[in-house]
mmCIF file of C-alpha atoms in Angstrom:
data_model
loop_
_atom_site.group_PDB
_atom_site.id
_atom_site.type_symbol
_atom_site.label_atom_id
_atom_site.label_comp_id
_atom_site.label_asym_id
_atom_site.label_seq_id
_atom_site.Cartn_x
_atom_site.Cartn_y
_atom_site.Cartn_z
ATOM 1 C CA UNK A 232 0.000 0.000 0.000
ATOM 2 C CA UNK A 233 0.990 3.860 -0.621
ATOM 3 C CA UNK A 234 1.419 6.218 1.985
ATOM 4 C CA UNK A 235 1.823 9.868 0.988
ATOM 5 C CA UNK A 236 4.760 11.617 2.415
ATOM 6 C CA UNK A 237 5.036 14.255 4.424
ATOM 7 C CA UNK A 238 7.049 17.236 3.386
ATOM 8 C CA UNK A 239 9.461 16.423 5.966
ATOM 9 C CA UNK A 240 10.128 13.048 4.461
ATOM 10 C CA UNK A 241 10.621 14.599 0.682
ATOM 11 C CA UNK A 242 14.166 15.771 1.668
ATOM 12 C CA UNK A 243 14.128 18.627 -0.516
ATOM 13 C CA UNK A 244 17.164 21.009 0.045
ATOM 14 C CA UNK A 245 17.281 24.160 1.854
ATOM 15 C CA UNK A 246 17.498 27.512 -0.263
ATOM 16 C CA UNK A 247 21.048 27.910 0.702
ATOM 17 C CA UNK A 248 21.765 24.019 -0.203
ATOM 18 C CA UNK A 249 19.702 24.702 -3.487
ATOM 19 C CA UNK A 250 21.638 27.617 -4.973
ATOM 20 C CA UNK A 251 24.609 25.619 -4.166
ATOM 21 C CA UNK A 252 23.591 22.568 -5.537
ATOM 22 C CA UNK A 253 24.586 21.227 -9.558
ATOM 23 C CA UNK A 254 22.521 22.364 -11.829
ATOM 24 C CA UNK A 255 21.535 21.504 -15.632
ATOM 25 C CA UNK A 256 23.172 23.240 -18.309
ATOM 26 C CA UNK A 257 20.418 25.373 -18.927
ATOM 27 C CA UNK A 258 18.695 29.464 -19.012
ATOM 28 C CA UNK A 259 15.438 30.270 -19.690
ATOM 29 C CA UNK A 260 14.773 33.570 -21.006
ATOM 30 C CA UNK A 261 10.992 34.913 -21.018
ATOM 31 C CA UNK A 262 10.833 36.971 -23.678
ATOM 32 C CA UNK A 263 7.790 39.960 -23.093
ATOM 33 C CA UNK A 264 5.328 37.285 -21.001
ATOM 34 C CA UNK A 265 2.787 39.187 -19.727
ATOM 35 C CA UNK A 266 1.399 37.299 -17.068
ATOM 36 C CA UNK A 267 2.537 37.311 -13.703
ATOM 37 C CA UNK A 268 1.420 33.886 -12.926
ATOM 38 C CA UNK A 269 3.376 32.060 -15.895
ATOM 39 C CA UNK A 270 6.264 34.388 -14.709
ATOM 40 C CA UNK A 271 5.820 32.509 -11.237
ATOM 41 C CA UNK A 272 5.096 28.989 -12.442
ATOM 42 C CA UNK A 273 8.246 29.096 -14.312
ATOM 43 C CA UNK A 274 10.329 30.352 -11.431
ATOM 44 C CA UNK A 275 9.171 26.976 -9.429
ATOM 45 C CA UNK A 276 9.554 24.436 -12.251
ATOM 46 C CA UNK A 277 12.769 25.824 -12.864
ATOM 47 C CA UNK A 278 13.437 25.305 -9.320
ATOM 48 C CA UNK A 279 12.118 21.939 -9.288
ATOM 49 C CA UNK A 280 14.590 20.991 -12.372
ATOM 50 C CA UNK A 281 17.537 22.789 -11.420
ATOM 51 C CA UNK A 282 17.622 25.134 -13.808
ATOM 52 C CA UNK A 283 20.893 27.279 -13.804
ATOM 53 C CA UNK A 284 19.236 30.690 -14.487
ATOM 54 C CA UNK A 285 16.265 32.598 -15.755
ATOM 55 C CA UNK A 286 16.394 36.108 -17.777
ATOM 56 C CA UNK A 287 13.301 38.299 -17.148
ATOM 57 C CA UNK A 288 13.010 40.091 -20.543
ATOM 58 C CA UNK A 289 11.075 43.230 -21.724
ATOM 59 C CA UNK A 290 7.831 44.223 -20.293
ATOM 60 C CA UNK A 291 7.784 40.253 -18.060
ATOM 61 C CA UNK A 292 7.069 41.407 -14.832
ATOM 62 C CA UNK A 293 10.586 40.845 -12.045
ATOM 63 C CA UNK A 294 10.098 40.130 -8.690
ATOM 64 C CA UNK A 295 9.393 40.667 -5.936
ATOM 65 C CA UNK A 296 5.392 41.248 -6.640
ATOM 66 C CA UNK A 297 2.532 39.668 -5.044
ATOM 67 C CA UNK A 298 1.115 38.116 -8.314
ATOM 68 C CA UNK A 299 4.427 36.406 -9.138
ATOM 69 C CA UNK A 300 4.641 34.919 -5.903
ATOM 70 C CA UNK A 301 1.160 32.788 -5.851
ATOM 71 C CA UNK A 302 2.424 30.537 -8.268
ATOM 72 C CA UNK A 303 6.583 30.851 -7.150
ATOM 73 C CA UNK A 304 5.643 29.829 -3.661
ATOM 74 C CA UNK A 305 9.721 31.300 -2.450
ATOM 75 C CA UNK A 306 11.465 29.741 -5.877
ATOM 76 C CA UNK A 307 12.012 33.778 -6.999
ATOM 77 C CA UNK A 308 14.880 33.555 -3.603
ATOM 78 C CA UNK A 309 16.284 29.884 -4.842
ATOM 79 C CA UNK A 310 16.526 30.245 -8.421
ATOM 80 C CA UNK A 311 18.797 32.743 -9.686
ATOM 81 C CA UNK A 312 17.317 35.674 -12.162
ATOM 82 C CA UNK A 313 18.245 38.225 -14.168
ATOM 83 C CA UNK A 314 15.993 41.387 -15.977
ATOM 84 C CA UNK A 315 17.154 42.144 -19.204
ATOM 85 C CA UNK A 316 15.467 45.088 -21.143
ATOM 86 C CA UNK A 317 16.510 43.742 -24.766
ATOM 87 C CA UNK A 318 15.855 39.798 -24.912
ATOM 88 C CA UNK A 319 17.837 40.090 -28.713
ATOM 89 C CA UNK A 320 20.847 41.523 -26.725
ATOM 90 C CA UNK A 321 20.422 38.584 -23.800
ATOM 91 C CA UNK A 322 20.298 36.186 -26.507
ATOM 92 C CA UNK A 323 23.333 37.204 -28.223
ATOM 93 C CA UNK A 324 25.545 37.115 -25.143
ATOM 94 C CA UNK A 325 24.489 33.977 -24.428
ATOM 95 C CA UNK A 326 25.210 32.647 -27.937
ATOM 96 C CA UNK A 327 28.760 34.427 -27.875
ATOM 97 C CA UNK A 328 29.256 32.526 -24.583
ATOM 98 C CA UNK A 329 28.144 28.976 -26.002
ATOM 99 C CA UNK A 330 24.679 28.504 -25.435
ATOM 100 C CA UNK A 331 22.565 26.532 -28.139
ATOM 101 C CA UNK A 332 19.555 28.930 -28.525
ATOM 102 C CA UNK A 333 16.287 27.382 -28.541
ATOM 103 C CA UNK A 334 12.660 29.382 -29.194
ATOM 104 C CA UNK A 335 9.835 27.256 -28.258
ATOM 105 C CA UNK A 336 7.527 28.452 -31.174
ATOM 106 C CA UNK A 337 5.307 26.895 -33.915
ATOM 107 C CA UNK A 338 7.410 27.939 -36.670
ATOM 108 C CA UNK A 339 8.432 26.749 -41.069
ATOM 109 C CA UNK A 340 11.057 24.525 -40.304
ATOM 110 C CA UNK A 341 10.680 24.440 -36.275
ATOM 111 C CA UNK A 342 11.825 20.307 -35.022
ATOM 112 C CA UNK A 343 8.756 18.735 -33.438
ATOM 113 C CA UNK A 344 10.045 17.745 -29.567
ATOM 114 C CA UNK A 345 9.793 13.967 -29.866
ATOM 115 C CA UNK A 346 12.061 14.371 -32.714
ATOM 116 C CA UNK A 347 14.797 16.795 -31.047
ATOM 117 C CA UNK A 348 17.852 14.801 -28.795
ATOM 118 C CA UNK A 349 19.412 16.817 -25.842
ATOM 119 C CA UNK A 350 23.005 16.910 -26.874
ATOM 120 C CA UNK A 351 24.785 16.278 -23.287
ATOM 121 C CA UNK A 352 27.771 18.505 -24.369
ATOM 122 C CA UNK A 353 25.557 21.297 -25.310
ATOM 123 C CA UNK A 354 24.626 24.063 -22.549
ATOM 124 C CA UNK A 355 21.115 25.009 -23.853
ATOM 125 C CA UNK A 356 19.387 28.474 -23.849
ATOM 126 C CA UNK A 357 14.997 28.029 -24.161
ATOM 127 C CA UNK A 358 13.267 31.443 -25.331
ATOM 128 C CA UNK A 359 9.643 31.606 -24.850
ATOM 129 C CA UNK A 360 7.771 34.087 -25.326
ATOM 130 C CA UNK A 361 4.466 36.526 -25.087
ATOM 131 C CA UNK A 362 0.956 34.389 -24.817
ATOM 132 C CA UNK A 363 -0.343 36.115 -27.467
ATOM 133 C CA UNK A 364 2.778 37.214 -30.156
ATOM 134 C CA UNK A 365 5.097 34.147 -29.323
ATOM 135 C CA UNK A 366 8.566 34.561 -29.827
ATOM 136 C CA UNK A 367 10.176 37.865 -31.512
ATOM 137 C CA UNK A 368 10.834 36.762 -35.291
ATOM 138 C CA UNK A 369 14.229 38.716 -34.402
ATOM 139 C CA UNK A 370 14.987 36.431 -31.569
ATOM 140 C CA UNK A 371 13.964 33.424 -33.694
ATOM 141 C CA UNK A 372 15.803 34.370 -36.617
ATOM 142 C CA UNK A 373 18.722 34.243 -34.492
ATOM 143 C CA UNK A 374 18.054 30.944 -32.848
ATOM 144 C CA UNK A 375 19.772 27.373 -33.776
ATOM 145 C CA UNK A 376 17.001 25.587 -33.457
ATOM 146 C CA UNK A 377 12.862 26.239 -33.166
ATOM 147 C CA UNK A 378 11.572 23.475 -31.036
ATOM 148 C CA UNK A 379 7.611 23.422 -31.653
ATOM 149 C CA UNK A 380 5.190 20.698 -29.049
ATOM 150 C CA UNK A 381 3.248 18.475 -30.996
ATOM 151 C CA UNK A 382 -0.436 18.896 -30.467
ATOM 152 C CA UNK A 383 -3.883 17.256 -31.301
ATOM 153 C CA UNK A 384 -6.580 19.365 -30.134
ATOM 154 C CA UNK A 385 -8.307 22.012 -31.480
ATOM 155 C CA UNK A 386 -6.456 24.955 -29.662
ATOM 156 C CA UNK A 387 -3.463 26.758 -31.323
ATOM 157 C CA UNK A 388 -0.782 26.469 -28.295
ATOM 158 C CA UNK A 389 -0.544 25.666 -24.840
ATOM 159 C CA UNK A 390 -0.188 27.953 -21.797
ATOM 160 C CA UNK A 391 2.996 28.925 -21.356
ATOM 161 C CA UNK A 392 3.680 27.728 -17.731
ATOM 162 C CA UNK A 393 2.209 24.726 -19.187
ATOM 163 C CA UNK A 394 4.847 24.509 -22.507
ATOM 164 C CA UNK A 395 7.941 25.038 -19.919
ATOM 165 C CA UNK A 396 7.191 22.377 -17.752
ATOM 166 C CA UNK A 397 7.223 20.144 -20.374
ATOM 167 C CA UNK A 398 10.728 21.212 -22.109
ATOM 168 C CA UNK A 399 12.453 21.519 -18.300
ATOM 169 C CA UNK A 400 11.521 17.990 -18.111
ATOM 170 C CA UNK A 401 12.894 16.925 -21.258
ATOM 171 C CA UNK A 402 15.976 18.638 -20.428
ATOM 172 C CA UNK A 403 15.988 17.493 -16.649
ATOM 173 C CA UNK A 404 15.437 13.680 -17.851
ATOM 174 C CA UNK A 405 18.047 14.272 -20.361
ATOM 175 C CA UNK A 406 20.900 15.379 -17.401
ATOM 176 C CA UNK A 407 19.276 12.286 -15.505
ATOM 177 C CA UNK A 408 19.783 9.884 -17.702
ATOM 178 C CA UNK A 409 23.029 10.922 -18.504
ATOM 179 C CA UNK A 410 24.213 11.177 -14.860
ATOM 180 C CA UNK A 411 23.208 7.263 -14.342
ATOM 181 C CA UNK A 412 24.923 6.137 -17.504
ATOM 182 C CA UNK A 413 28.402 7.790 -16.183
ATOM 183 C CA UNK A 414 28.304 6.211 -12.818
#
């Protein structure tokens, strides 16, 4: 039989242990998101896949803010952040300094996810962008790869918060896997 766990029994680490801790080779950069609340839900799945840093872009909202923190629940003081005022800029520094560049768009030529292989070597870069506009076409024209979600339904995209859950994971199972096939 299951038993649920208490928190106590999850042993999670502290903040201090956290920003301490390894993390996976990868940034996300929020490029104009306008809602608080994906703003937040990204801060604590980043958290929860060790994600090495997120850029706060244009008009996305920077913390500390009220809004933000409903859906953060603390993550805003674990994982590190950055605002940026120019996400082409951000992007460009963080090509120069060896990041593979990824917008998560629906895009002519973008590589459906199931198809697209974590490249251990690689650190990685994910841009996404406003709810409404997407990614800038600058910022994508710039990118080395456009990695769009398959879908079936009869909506055009998922919620963001929703669409960065699912590539942290990819990326987190990627570092996983690769960490028990070196041991």
């Amino acid at each position: 039989m299951n038993r649920k766990l208490k928190n106590e029994e999850l042993g999670r680490l502290s903040e201090s242990e956290f920003k301490l801790s390894k993390k996976i080779p990868l940034v996300i950069i929020l490029d104009n998101v306008r809602s608080m609340h994906n703003v937040g839900s990204v801060f604590r799945t980043s958290d929860a896949f060790a994600v090495k840093k997120i850029y706060l872009c244009g008009i996305t909202a920077t913390p500390p803010h009220r809004e933000i923190e409903k859906t953060a629940l603390g993550a805003t003081n674990s994982v590190e952040w950055q605002f940026e005022s120019d996400t082409l800029s951000i992007c460009s520094k963080l090509k120069d300094q060896g990041y593979f560049l990824i917008s998560i768009e629906q895009a002519s030529n973008s590589v459906s996810l199931e198809d697209f292989q974590v490249d251990p070597n690689l650190k990685y870069a994910l841009v996404f962008g406003h709810e409404v506009h997407g990614v800038d076409q600058a910022v994508i024209d710039i990118s080395d790869a456009v990695i769009e979600i398959p879908q079936s339904g009869t909506k055009h995209s998922l919620n963001l918060s929703v669409s960065a859950g699912i590539l942290l994971w990819t990326f987190y199972g990627s570092s996983i896997k690769q960490e028990k096939g070196s041991k």
